[in-house]
Amino acid sequence: MLPLSRSQLGLFFILLCPANIIGLWWAVGSPLVMDPNSICRKTKRLAGKQNELCQSEPEIVNEVAKGAKLGVRECQYQFRSRRWNCTSHNKYFGKILQQDIRETAFVYAITAAGVIHAVTQACSMGELLQCGCEVTRNWGPPSPLAIGPGADGSAWEWGGCGDDVEFGYEKSRQFMDAKRKKGKSDIRTLIDLHNNEAGRLAVKNYMRTECKCHGLSGSCTLRTCWKKMPHFREVGDRLLERFNGAFKVMGGNDGKTIIPVGHNIKPPDKQDLIYSAESPDFCQANRKTGSPGTRGRVCNSTALDVGGCDLLCCGRGQREETVVVEENCLCRFHWCCVVQCKKCNVKKELSVCL
Ligand SMILES: *[C@@H]1O[C@H](CO)[C@@H](O)[C@H](O)[C@H]1NC(C)=O
Ligand SMILES: *[C@@H]1O[C@H](CO)[C@@H](O)[C@H](O)[C@H]1NC(C)=O
């Protein structure tokens, strides 16, 4: 018998499980988040619509997978100094996706956002046959701010290559919102779908306008303007804000609606992240909750907020460690235009959680 990696073992587990167990485990969109590269292989017998897309539009599936990875990378950046750092180790990540805590909400949202972003980007770059730049629409005039100073009275038009966010939006919906069982809507599914949409809107609702000047020697007699997606870092920042202000909800009696928990609380809007269960503290390793714990994490002994040793090490304390890292040094600029550096070994003091 060949040795199997963990992800292969996971695949075996899925194939051997009776359908109802898979149904529980396999929430909306989670195969994509867990393992973007093998989405088509894995979902072959699981999601009808996804399978269809795997067959008919493999190049788009490729972009979808890239987008899911973009999302997870951004998640790891945004959470880099928190107790839960969005580690995508399967043993823990899968558990996070099975719950309905804030972290689950963030992962779904950022993944859905990554997919709309990557697909749209590919369209604009001309990498897909099915889509391209946005056909100019009947938008109102761009804001004076976008056009630039001194633009009063000068002519402008929509043109250039705008990002066709609608196409990416549709693809993100088809992949992330694919349901296994038709008509079966439990609260968890509703929450996941809401957070997927919140992620997509963090891209779609924040399109920016770019303009370019035309005319003799930059005289700017005519400006061409187009719509671009926000940078993905900005999308991550915005979703982190939504994470911090996430709404706790519960299922209504009819099993089809979500209601906010607490008195006099305004209901969440479409761009808010929602969750239904409190997060664990993520201090100790716990496979059941998907927490890898914070032992061995590098912390900042002078910071008092996130990333500070007190918070990150959960009061257990830290030890100081000296590590040797290789860094660029003695850099010199050579005309023109290269910078050459030497490699130096630098000693660094690190604090590491006990
Ligand atoms: C995230 O946390 C895990 C588990 O504590 C750790 O192994 C990993 O190095 C951390 N990643 C980063 C980027 O700090
Ligand atoms: C540690 O935190 C302090 C205070 O917030 C900050 O100035 C410093 O840059 C941090 N150090 C590292 C290595 O992040």
PDB file of N, CA and C in Angstrom, residues 141-238:
ATOM      1  N   PRO A 141     -21.809  60.633 -14.609  1.00  0.00           N
ATOM      2  CA  PRO A 141     -20.425  61.092 -14.703  1.00  0.00           C
ATOM      3  C   PRO A 141     -19.622  60.634 -13.495  1.00  0.00           C
ATOM      4  N   PRO A 142     -18.330  60.375 -13.663  1.00  0.00           N
ATOM      5  CA  PRO A 142     -17.490  60.008 -12.533  1.00  0.00           C
ATOM      6  C   PRO A 142     -17.350  61.196 -11.581  1.00  0.00           C
ATOM      7  N   SER A 143     -17.012  60.913 -10.350  1.00  0.00           N
ATOM      8  CA  SER A 143     -16.896  62.001  -9.379  1.00  0.00           C
ATOM      9  C   SER A 143     -15.708  62.879  -9.758  1.00  0.00           C
ATOM     10  N   PRO A 144     -15.799  64.187  -9.470  1.00  0.00           N
ATOM     11  CA  PRO A 144     -14.703  65.111  -9.806  1.00  0.00           C
ATOM     12  C   PRO A 144     -13.389  64.631  -9.195  1.00  0.00           C
ATOM     13  N   LEU A 145     -13.471  64.009  -8.038  1.00  0.00           N
ATOM     14  CA  LEU A 145     -12.293  63.511  -7.346  1.00  0.00           C
ATOM     15  C   LEU A 145     -11.554  62.484  -8.199  1.00  0.00           C
ATOM     16  N   ALA A 146     -12.351  61.602  -8.849  1.00  0.00           N
ATOM     17  CA  ALA A 146     -11.745  60.544  -9.654  1.00  0.00           C
ATOM     18  C   ALA A 146     -11.128  61.112 -10.923  1.00  0.00           C
ATOM     19  N   ILE A 147     -11.805  62.101 -11.493  1.00  0.00           N
ATOM     20  CA  ILE A 147     -11.305  62.665 -12.745  1.00  0.00           C
ATOM     21  C   ILE A 147     -10.008  63.419 -12.512  1.00  0.00           C
ATOM     22  N   GLY A 148      -9.902  64.048 -11.371  1.00  0.00           N
ATOM     23  CA  GLY A 148      -8.665  64.759 -11.061  1.00  0.00           C
ATOM     24  C   GLY A 148      -8.858  66.254 -11.044  1.00  0.00           C
ATOM     25  N   PRO A 149      -7.841  66.961 -10.559  1.00  0.00           N
ATOM     26  CA  PRO A 149      -7.957  68.420 -10.405  1.00  0.00           C
ATOM     27  C   PRO A 149      -8.033  69.123 -11.766  1.00  0.00           C
ATOM     28  N   GLY A 150      -8.660  70.243 -11.779  1.00  0.00           N
ATOM     29  CA  GLY A 150      -8.752  71.050 -12.992  1.00  0.00           C
ATOM     30  C   GLY A 150      -9.602  70.421 -14.080  1.00  0.00           C
ATOM     31  N   ALA A 151     -10.449  69.518 -13.664  1.00  0.00           N
ATOM     32  CA  ALA A 151     -11.198  68.773 -14.669  1.00  0.00           C
ATOM     33  C   ALA A 151     -12.501  69.452 -15.057  1.00  0.00           C
ATOM     34  N   ASP A 152     -12.835  70.521 -14.355  1.00  0.00           N
ATOM     35  CA  ASP A 152     -14.113  71.161 -14.636  1.00  0.00           C
ATOM     36  C   ASP A 152     -14.201  71.567 -16.103  1.00  0.00           C
ATOM     37  N   GLY A 153     -15.270  71.141 -16.682  1.00  0.00           N
ATOM     38  CA  GLY A 153     -15.515  71.584 -18.052  1.00  0.00           C
ATOM     39  C   GLY A 153     -14.786  70.780 -19.101  1.00  0.00           C
ATOM     40  N   SER A 154     -13.737  70.039 -18.732  1.00  0.00           N
ATOM     41  CA  SER A 154     -13.064  69.261 -19.778  1.00  0.00           C
ATOM     42  C   SER A 154     -13.856  67.985 -20.049  1.00  0.00           C
ATOM     43  N   ALA A 155     -13.692  67.453 -21.226  1.00  0.00           N
ATOM     44  CA  ALA A 155     -14.504  66.316 -21.649  1.00  0.00           C
ATOM     45  C   ALA A 155     -13.968  65.007 -21.073  1.00  0.00           C
ATOM     46  N   TRP A 156     -14.864  64.091 -20.855  1.00  0.00           N
ATOM     47  CA  TRP A 156     -14.463  62.757 -20.410  1.00  0.00           C
ATOM     48  C   TRP A 156     -15.413  61.753 -21.035  1.00  0.00           C
ATOM     49  N   GLU A 157     -14.994  60.505 -21.051  1.00  0.00           N
ATOM     50  CA  GLU A 157     -15.907  59.453 -21.482  1.00  0.00           C
ATOM     51  C   GLU A 157     -15.523  58.158 -20.796  1.00  0.00           C
ATOM     52  N   TRP A 158     -16.514  57.282 -20.668  1.00  0.00           N
ATOM     53  CA  TRP A 158     -16.213  55.946 -20.163  1.00  0.00           C
ATOM     54  C   TRP A 158     -15.528  55.184 -21.278  1.00  0.00           C
ATOM     55  N   GLY A 159     -14.489  54.453 -20.932  1.00  0.00           N
ATOM     56  CA  GLY A 159     -13.781  53.691 -21.967  1.00  0.00           C
ATOM     57  C   GLY A 159     -12.726  52.830 -21.321  1.00  0.00           C
ATOM     58  N   GLY A 160     -11.635  52.630 -22.023  1.00  0.00           N
ATOM     59  CA  GLY A 160     -10.555  51.808 -21.476  1.00  0.00           C
ATOM     60  C   GLY A 160     -11.033  50.405 -21.175  1.00  0.00           C
ATOM     61  N   CYS A 161     -10.356  49.745 -20.254  1.00  0.00           N
ATOM     62  CA  CYS A 161     -10.776  48.396 -19.888  1.00  0.00           C
ATOM     63  C   CYS A 161     -11.274  48.387 -18.461  1.00  0.00           C
ATOM     64  N   GLY A 162     -12.589  48.436 -18.323  1.00  0.00           N
ATOM     65  CA  GLY A 162     -13.176  48.364 -16.986  1.00  0.00           C
ATOM     66  C   GLY A 162     -13.254  46.919 -16.514  1.00  0.00           C
ATOM     67  N   ASP A 163     -13.278  46.730 -15.199  1.00  0.00           N
ATOM     68  CA  ASP A 163     -13.421  45.375 -14.665  1.00  0.00           C
ATOM     69  C   ASP A 163     -14.877  44.948 -14.719  1.00  0.00           C
ATOM     70  N   ASP A 164     -15.125  43.823 -15.367  1.00  0.00           N
ATOM     71  CA  ASP A 164     -16.491  43.308 -15.485  1.00  0.00           C
ATOM     72  C   ASP A 164     -16.819  42.478 -14.255  1.00  0.00           C
ATOM     73  N   VAL A 165     -17.169  43.184 -13.194  1.00  0.00           N
ATOM     74  CA  VAL A 165     -17.322  42.509 -11.913  1.00  0.00           C
ATOM     75  C   VAL A 165     -18.556  41.603 -11.881  1.00  0.00           C
ATOM     76  N   GLU A 166     -19.513  41.883 -12.751  1.00  0.00           N
ATOM     77  CA  GLU A 166     -20.741  41.077 -12.754  1.00  0.00           C
ATOM     78  C   GLU A 166     -20.464  39.614 -13.129  1.00  0.00           C
ATOM     79  N   PHE A 167     -19.565  39.418 -14.066  1.00  0.00           N
ATOM     80  CA  PHE A 167     -19.240  38.063 -14.496  1.00  0.00           C
ATOM     81  C   PHE A 167     -18.577  37.295 -13.346  1.00  0.00           C
ATOM     82  N   GLY A 168     -17.594  37.929 -12.715  1.00  0.00           N
ATOM     83  CA  GLY A 168     -16.908  37.298 -11.584  1.00  0.00           C
ATOM     84  C   GLY A 168     -17.870  37.027 -10.434  1.00  0.00           C
ATOM     85  N   TYR A 169     -18.791  37.961 -10.242  1.00  0.00           N
ATOM     86  CA  TYR A 169     -19.803  37.798  -9.188  1.00  0.00           C
ATOM     87  C   TYR A 169     -20.625  36.534  -9.421  1.00  0.00           C
ATOM     88  N   GLU A 170     -21.059  36.361 -10.653  1.00  0.00           N
ATOM     89  CA  GLU A 170     -21.878  35.203 -11.006  1.00  0.00           C
ATOM     90  C   GLU A 170     -21.109  33.892 -10.780  1.00  0.00           C
ATOM     91  N   LYS A 171     -19.853  33.876 -11.193  1.00  0.00           N
ATOM     92  CA  LYS A 171     -19.036  32.664 -11.036  1.00  0.00           C
ATOM     93  C   LYS A 171     -18.795  32.361  -9.566  1.00  0.00           C
ATOM     94  N   SER A 172     -18.553  33.389  -8.793  1.00  0.00           N
ATOM     95  CA  SER A 172     -18.333  33.180  -7.363  1.00  0.00           C
ATOM     96  C   SER A 172     -19.599  32.595  -6.729  1.00  0.00           C
ATOM     97  N   ARG A 173     -20.741  33.064  -7.177  1.00  0.00           N
ATOM     98  CA  ARG A 173     -22.002  32.525  -6.667  1.00  0.00           C
ATOM     99  C   ARG A 173     -22.174  31.066  -7.043  1.00  0.00           C
ATOM    100  N   GLN A 174     -21.902  30.768  -8.301  1.00  0.00           N
ATOM    101  CA  GLN A 174     -22.099  29.396  -8.768  1.00  0.00           C
ATOM    102  C   GLN A 174     -21.224  28.414  -7.992  1.00  0.00           C
ATOM    103  N   PHE A 175     -19.995  28.825  -7.694  1.00  0.00           N
ATOM    104  CA  PHE A 175     -19.104  27.904  -7.005  1.00  0.00           C
ATOM    105  C   PHE A 175     -19.291  27.888  -5.501  1.00  0.00           C
ATOM    106  N   MET A 176     -19.364  29.068  -4.917  1.00  0.00           N
ATOM    107  CA  MET A 176     -19.415  29.125  -3.464  1.00  0.00           C
ATOM    108  C   MET A 176     -20.787  28.745  -2.924  1.00  0.00           C
ATOM    109  N   ASP A 177     -21.819  29.065  -3.659  1.00  0.00           N
ATOM    110  CA  ASP A 177     -23.159  28.851  -3.128  1.00  0.00           C
ATOM    111  C   ASP A 177     -23.791  27.541  -3.586  1.00  0.00           C
ATOM    112  N   ALA A 178     -22.996  26.705  -4.264  1.00  0.00           N
ATOM    113  CA  ALA A 178     -23.553  25.437  -4.740  1.00  0.00           C
ATOM    114  C   ALA A 178     -23.995  24.601  -3.544  1.00  0.00           C
ATOM    115  N   LYS A 179     -25.223  24.185  -3.586  1.00  0.00           N
ATOM    116  CA  LYS A 179     -25.754  23.384  -2.481  1.00  0.00           C
ATOM    117  C   LYS A 179     -25.825  21.922  -2.904  1.00  0.00           C
ATOM    118  N   ARG A 180     -25.598  21.062  -1.951  1.00  0.00           N
ATOM    119  CA  ARG A 180     -25.653  19.649  -2.284  1.00  0.00           C
ATOM    120  C   ARG A 180     -27.083  19.151  -2.384  1.00  0.00           C
ATOM    121  N   LYS A 181     -27.845  19.547  -1.420  1.00  0.00           N
ATOM    122  CA  LYS A 181     -29.225  19.051  -1.421  1.00  0.00           C
ATOM    123  C   LYS A 181     -30.170  20.197  -1.740  1.00  0.00           C
ATOM    124  N   LYS A 182     -30.957  19.993  -2.759  1.00  0.00           N
ATOM    125  CA  LYS A 182     -31.879  21.055  -3.152  1.00  0.00           C
ATOM    126  C   LYS A 182     -32.957  21.230  -2.099  1.00  0.00           C
ATOM    127  N   GLY A 183     -33.284  22.476  -1.848  1.00  0.00           N
ATOM    128  CA  GLY A 183     -34.421  22.764  -0.985  1.00  0.00           C
ATOM    129  C   GLY A 183     -34.160  22.581   0.494  1.00  0.00           C
ATOM    130  N   LYS A 184     -33.027  21.995   0.845  1.00  0.00           N
ATOM    131  CA  LYS A 184     -32.777  21.784   2.261  1.00  0.00           C
ATOM    132  C   LYS A 184     -32.038  23.002   2.809  1.00  0.00           C
ATOM    133  N   SER A 185     -32.758  23.824   3.534  1.00  0.00           N
ATOM    134  CA  SER A 185     -32.087  25.014   4.026  1.00  0.00           C
ATOM    135  C   SER A 185     -32.087  25.028   5.534  1.00  0.00           C
ATOM    136  N   ASP A 186     -30.950  24.729   6.119  1.00  0.00           N
ATOM    137  CA  ASP A 186     -30.867  24.873   7.562  1.00  0.00           C
ATOM    138  C   ASP A 186     -30.210  26.213   7.865  1.00  0.00           C
ATOM    139  N   ILE A 187     -30.189  26.560   9.124  1.00  0.00           N
ATOM    140  CA  ILE A 187     -29.681  27.876   9.502  1.00  0.00           C
ATOM    141  C   ILE A 187     -28.211  28.033   9.142  1.00  0.00           C
ATOM    142  N   ARG A 188     -27.466  26.957   9.331  1.00  0.00           N
ATOM    143  CA  ARG A 188     -26.037  27.038   9.018  1.00  0.00           C
ATOM    144  C   ARG A 188     -25.803  27.399   7.567  1.00  0.00           C
ATOM    145  N   THR A 189     -26.581  26.763   6.691  1.00  0.00           N
ATOM    146  CA  THR A 189     -26.445  27.061   5.268  1.00  0.00           C
ATOM    147  C   THR A 189     -26.786  28.527   5.004  1.00  0.00           C
ATOM    148  N   LEU A 190     -27.866  29.005   5.645  1.00  0.00           N
ATOM    149  CA  LEU A 190     -28.257  30.406   5.446  1.00  0.00           C
ATOM    150  C   LEU A 190     -27.146  31.352   5.886  1.00  0.00           C
ATOM    151  N   ILE A 191     -26.505  31.024   7.002  1.00  0.00           N
ATOM    152  CA  ILE A 191     -25.431  31.875   7.514  1.00  0.00           C
ATOM    153  C   ILE A 191     -24.244  31.858   6.552  1.00  0.00           C
ATOM    154  N   ASP A 192     -23.874  30.677   6.097  1.00  0.00           N
ATOM    155  CA  ASP A 192     -22.744  30.585   5.160  1.00  0.00           C
ATOM    156  C   ASP A 192     -23.029  31.376   3.882  1.00  0.00           C
ATOM    157  N   LEU A 193     -24.255  31.235   3.374  1.00  0.00           N
ATOM    158  CA  LEU A 193     -24.609  31.948   2.141  1.00  0.00           C
ATOM    159  C   LEU A 193     -24.568  33.460   2.349  1.00  0.00           C
ATOM    160  N   HIS A 194     -25.045  33.903   3.506  1.00  0.00           N
ATOM    161  CA  HIS A 194     -25.021  35.334   3.808  1.00  0.00           C
ATOM    162  C   HIS A 194     -23.576  35.846   3.809  1.00  0.00           C
ATOM    163  N   ASN A 195     -22.679  35.093   4.446  1.00  0.00           N
ATOM    164  CA  ASN A 195     -21.293  35.542   4.551  1.00  0.00           C
ATOM    165  C   ASN A 195     -20.569  35.487   3.201  1.00  0.00           C
ATOM    166  N   ASN A 196     -20.914  34.494   2.383  1.00  0.00           N
ATOM    167  CA  ASN A 196     -20.366  34.463   1.024  1.00  0.00           C
ATOM    168  C   ASN A 196     -20.724  35.757   0.296  1.00  0.00           C
ATOM    169  N   GLU A 197     -21.993  36.139   0.405  1.00  0.00           N
ATOM    170  CA  GLU A 197     -22.474  37.335  -0.290  1.00  0.00           C
ATOM    171  C   GLU A 197     -21.788  38.585   0.272  1.00  0.00           C
ATOM    172  N   ALA A 198     -21.622  38.634   1.590  1.00  0.00           N
ATOM    173  CA  ALA A 198     -20.948  39.785   2.204  1.00  0.00           C
ATOM    174  C   ALA A 198     -19.546  39.929   1.616  1.00  0.00           C
ATOM    175  N   GLY A 199     -18.882  38.807   1.410  1.00  0.00           N
ATOM    176  CA  GLY A 199     -17.542  38.834   0.822  1.00  0.00           C
ATOM    177  C   GLY A 199     -17.560  39.373  -0.594  1.00  0.00           C
ATOM    178  N   ARG A 200     -18.506  38.904  -1.377  1.00  0.00           N
ATOM    179  CA  ARG A 200     -18.589  39.380  -2.768  1.00  0.00           C
ATOM    180  C   ARG A 200     -18.889  40.874  -2.817  1.00  0.00           C
ATOM    181  N   LEU A 201     -19.758  41.324  -1.915  1.00  0.00           N
ATOM    182  CA  LEU A 201     -20.119  42.748  -1.923  1.00  0.00           C
ATOM    183  C   LEU A 201     -18.951  43.623  -1.489  1.00  0.00           C
ATOM    184  N   ALA A 202     -18.038  43.065  -0.689  1.00  0.00           N
ATOM    185  CA  ALA A 202     -16.852  43.838  -0.281  1.00  0.00           C
ATOM    186  C   ALA A 202     -15.975  44.164  -1.488  1.00  0.00           C
ATOM    187  N   VAL A 203     -16.190  43.462  -2.582  1.00  0.00           N
ATOM    188  CA  VAL A 203     -15.507  43.797  -3.838  1.00  0.00           C
ATOM    189  C   VAL A 203     -16.427  44.646  -4.706  1.00  0.00           C
ATOM    190  N   LYS A 204     -17.628  44.117  -4.942  1.00  0.00           N
ATOM    191  CA  LYS A 204     -18.533  44.700  -5.924  1.00  0.00           C
ATOM    192  C   LYS A 204     -19.019  46.102  -5.560  1.00  0.00           C
ATOM    193  N   ASN A 205     -19.240  46.346  -4.278  1.00  0.00           N
ATOM    194  CA  ASN A 205     -19.769  47.644  -3.864  1.00  0.00           C
ATOM    195  C   ASN A 205     -18.697  48.715  -3.698  1.00  0.00           C
ATOM    196  N   TYR A 206     -17.450  48.363  -3.931  1.00  0.00           N
ATOM    197  CA  TYR A 206     -16.382  49.343  -3.707  1.00  0.00           C
ATOM    198  C   TYR A 206     -15.499  49.540  -4.934  1.00  0.00           C
ATOM    199  N   MET A 207     -16.132  49.522  -6.082  1.00  0.00           N
ATOM    200  CA  MET A 207     -15.397  49.761  -7.323  1.00  0.00           C
ATOM    201  C   MET A 207     -14.878  51.194  -7.310  1.00  0.00           C
ATOM    202  N   ARG A 208     -13.673  51.390  -7.795  1.00  0.00           N
ATOM    203  CA  ARG A 208     -13.132  52.750  -7.860  1.00  0.00           C
ATOM    204  C   ARG A 208     -13.013  53.167  -9.324  1.00  0.00           C
ATOM    205  N   THR A 209     -12.907  54.454  -9.542  1.00  0.00           N
ATOM    206  CA  THR A 209     -12.815  54.968 -10.903  1.00  0.00           C
ATOM    207  C   THR A 209     -11.388  55.412 -11.182  1.00  0.00           C
ATOM    208  N   GLU A 210     -10.859  54.981 -12.301  1.00  0.00           N
ATOM    209  CA  GLU A 210      -9.538  55.444 -12.738  1.00  0.00           C
ATOM    210  C   GLU A 210      -9.718  56.221 -14.033  1.00  0.00           C
ATOM    211  N   CYS A 211      -8.942  57.278 -14.195  1.00  0.00           N
ATOM    212  CA  CYS A 211      -9.030  58.069 -15.429  1.00  0.00           C
ATOM    213  C   CYS A 211      -7.641  58.304 -16.006  1.00  0.00           C
ATOM    214  N   LYS A 212      -7.612  58.539 -17.288  1.00  0.00           N
ATOM    215  CA  LYS A 212      -6.347  58.802 -17.964  1.00  0.00           C
ATOM    216  C   LYS A 212      -6.541  60.020 -18.866  1.00  0.00           C
ATOM    217  N   CYS A 213      -5.498  60.842 -18.937  1.00  0.00           N
ATOM    218  CA  CYS A 213      -5.573  62.047 -19.754  1.00  0.00           C
ATOM    219  C   CYS A 213      -5.155  61.779 -21.201  1.00  0.00           C
ATOM    220  N   HIS A 214      -5.829  62.431 -22.121  1.00  0.00           N
ATOM    221  CA  HIS A 214      -5.387  62.425 -23.515  1.00  0.00           C
ATOM    222  C   HIS A 214      -5.265  63.873 -23.957  1.00  0.00           C
ATOM    223  N   GLY A 215      -4.482  64.081 -24.971  1.00  0.00           N
ATOM    224  CA  GLY A 215      -4.337  65.443 -25.479  1.00  0.00           C
ATOM    225  C   GLY A 215      -2.863  65.763 -25.633  1.00  0.00           C
ATOM    226  N   LEU A 216      -2.575  66.838 -26.403  1.00  0.00           N
ATOM    227  CA  LEU A 216      -1.196  67.204 -26.691  1.00  0.00           C
ATOM    228  C   LEU A 216      -0.441  67.495 -25.406  1.00  0.00           C
ATOM    229  N   SER A 217       0.726  66.947 -25.272  1.00  0.00           N
ATOM    230  CA  SER A 217       1.629  67.141 -24.134  1.00  0.00           C
ATOM    231  C   SER A 217       0.878  67.237 -22.800  1.00  0.00           C
ATOM    232  N   GLY A 218       0.079  66.245 -22.570  1.00  0.00           N
ATOM    233  CA  GLY A 218      -0.596  66.150 -21.281  1.00  0.00           C
ATOM    234  C   GLY A 218      -1.587  67.254 -21.008  1.00  0.00           C
ATOM    235  N   SER A 219      -2.143  67.852 -22.048  1.00  0.00           N
ATOM    236  CA  SER A 219      -3.047  68.970 -21.840  1.00  0.00           C
ATOM    237  C   SER A 219      -4.403  68.500 -21.308  1.00  0.00           C
ATOM    238  N   CYS A 220      -4.663  67.218 -21.440  1.00  0.00           N
ATOM    239  CA  CYS A 220      -5.853  66.658 -20.821  1.00  0.00           C
ATOM    240  C   CYS A 220      -7.151  67.237 -21.383  1.00  0.00           C
ATOM    241  N   THR A 221      -7.231  67.353 -22.692  1.00  0.00           N
ATOM    242  CA  THR A 221      -8.468  67.859 -23.275  1.00  0.00           C
ATOM    243  C   THR A 221      -9.567  66.792 -23.204  1.00  0.00           C
ATOM    244  N   LEU A 222      -9.147  65.543 -23.128  1.00  0.00           N
ATOM    245  CA  LEU A 222     -10.140  64.481 -22.981  1.00  0.00           C
ATOM    246  C   LEU A 222      -9.642  63.481 -21.953  1.00  0.00           C
ATOM    247  N   ARG A 223     -10.548  63.051 -21.104  1.00  0.00           N
ATOM    248  CA  ARG A 223     -10.197  62.005 -20.151  1.00  0.00           C
ATOM    249  C   ARG A 223     -11.024  60.765 -20.436  1.00  0.00           C
ATOM    250  N   THR A 224     -10.361  59.609 -20.333  1.00  0.00           N
ATOM    251  CA  THR A 224     -11.082  58.344 -20.411  1.00  0.00           C
ATOM    252  C   THR A 224     -11.105  57.758 -19.008  1.00  0.00           C
ATOM    253  N   CYS A 225     -12.266  57.285 -18.604  1.00  0.00           N
ATOM    254  CA  CYS A 225     -12.387  56.748 -17.247  1.00  0.00           C
ATOM    255  C   CYS A 225     -12.969  55.339 -17.283  1.00  0.00           C
ATOM    256  N   TRP A 226     -12.571  54.530 -16.331  1.00  0.00           N
ATOM    257  CA  TRP A 226     -13.098  53.170 -16.235  1.00  0.00           C
ATOM    258  C   TRP A 226     -13.168  52.749 -14.776  1.00  0.00           C
ATOM    259  N   LYS A 227     -13.895  51.652 -14.539  1.00  0.00           N
ATOM    260  CA  LYS A 227     -14.079  51.172 -13.164  1.00  0.00           C
ATOM    261  C   LYS A 227     -13.117  50.021 -12.875  1.00  0.00           C
ATOM    262  N   LYS A 228     -12.458  50.103 -11.741  1.00  0.00           N
ATOM    263  CA  LYS A 228     -11.558  49.031 -11.315  1.00  0.00           C
ATOM    264  C   LYS A 228     -12.008  48.489  -9.966  1.00  0.00           C
ATOM    265  N   MET A 229     -11.692  47.228  -9.738  1.00  0.00           N
ATOM    266  CA  MET A 229     -11.998  46.654  -8.429  1.00  0.00           C
ATOM    267  C   MET A 229     -11.079  47.272  -7.375  1.00  0.00           C
ATOM    268  N   PRO A 230     -11.489  47.231  -6.114  1.00  0.00           N
ATOM    269  CA  PRO A 230     -10.566  47.660  -5.052  1.00  0.00           C
ATOM    270  C   PRO A 230      -9.386  46.684  -4.985  1.00  0.00           C
ATOM    271  N   HIS A 231      -8.239  47.153  -4.472  1.00  0.00           N
ATOM    272  CA  HIS A 231      -7.119  46.229  -4.253  1.00  0.00           C
ATOM    273  C   HIS A 231      -7.543  45.185  -3.229  1.00  0.00           C
ATOM    274  N   PHE A 232      -6.992  43.992  -3.373  1.00  0.00           N
ATOM    275  CA  PHE A 232      -7.481  42.918  -2.512  1.00  0.00           C
ATOM    276  C   PHE A 232      -7.131  43.150  -1.041  1.00  0.00           C
ATOM    277  N   ARG A 233      -6.007  43.830  -0.785  1.00  0.00           N
ATOM    278  CA  ARG A 233      -5.668  44.152   0.606  1.00  0.00           C
ATOM    279  C   ARG A 233      -6.769  44.983   1.257  1.00  0.00           C
ATOM    280  N   GLU A 234      -7.298  45.925   0.471  1.00  0.00           N
ATOM    281  CA  GLU A 234      -8.388  46.781   0.944  1.00  0.00           C
ATOM    282  C   GLU A 234      -9.636  45.940   1.264  1.00  0.00           C
ATOM    283  N   VAL A 235      -9.882  44.942   0.431  1.00  0.00           N
ATOM    284  CA  VAL A 235     -11.019  44.050   0.661  1.00  0.00           C
ATOM    285  C   VAL A 235     -10.814  43.303   1.980  1.00  0.00           C
ATOM    286  N   GLY A 236      -9.574  42.838   2.202  1.00  0.00           N
ATOM    287  CA  GLY A 236      -9.251  42.137   3.442  1.00  0.00           C
ATOM    288  C   GLY A 236      -9.426  43.035   4.665  1.00  0.00           C
ATOM    289  N   ASP A 237      -8.954  44.283   4.549  1.00  0.00           N
ATOM    290  CA  ASP A 237      -9.091  45.239   5.657  1.00  0.00           C
ATOM    291  C   ASP A 237     -10.563  45.453   5.987  1.00  0.00           C
ATOM    292  N   ARG A 238     -11.352  45.609   4.927  1.00  0.00           N
ATOM    293  CA  ARG A 238     -12.766  45.895   5.127  1.00  0.00           C
ATOM    294  C   ARG A 238     -13.472  44.710   5.779  1.00  0.00           C
TER     295      ARG A 238
END
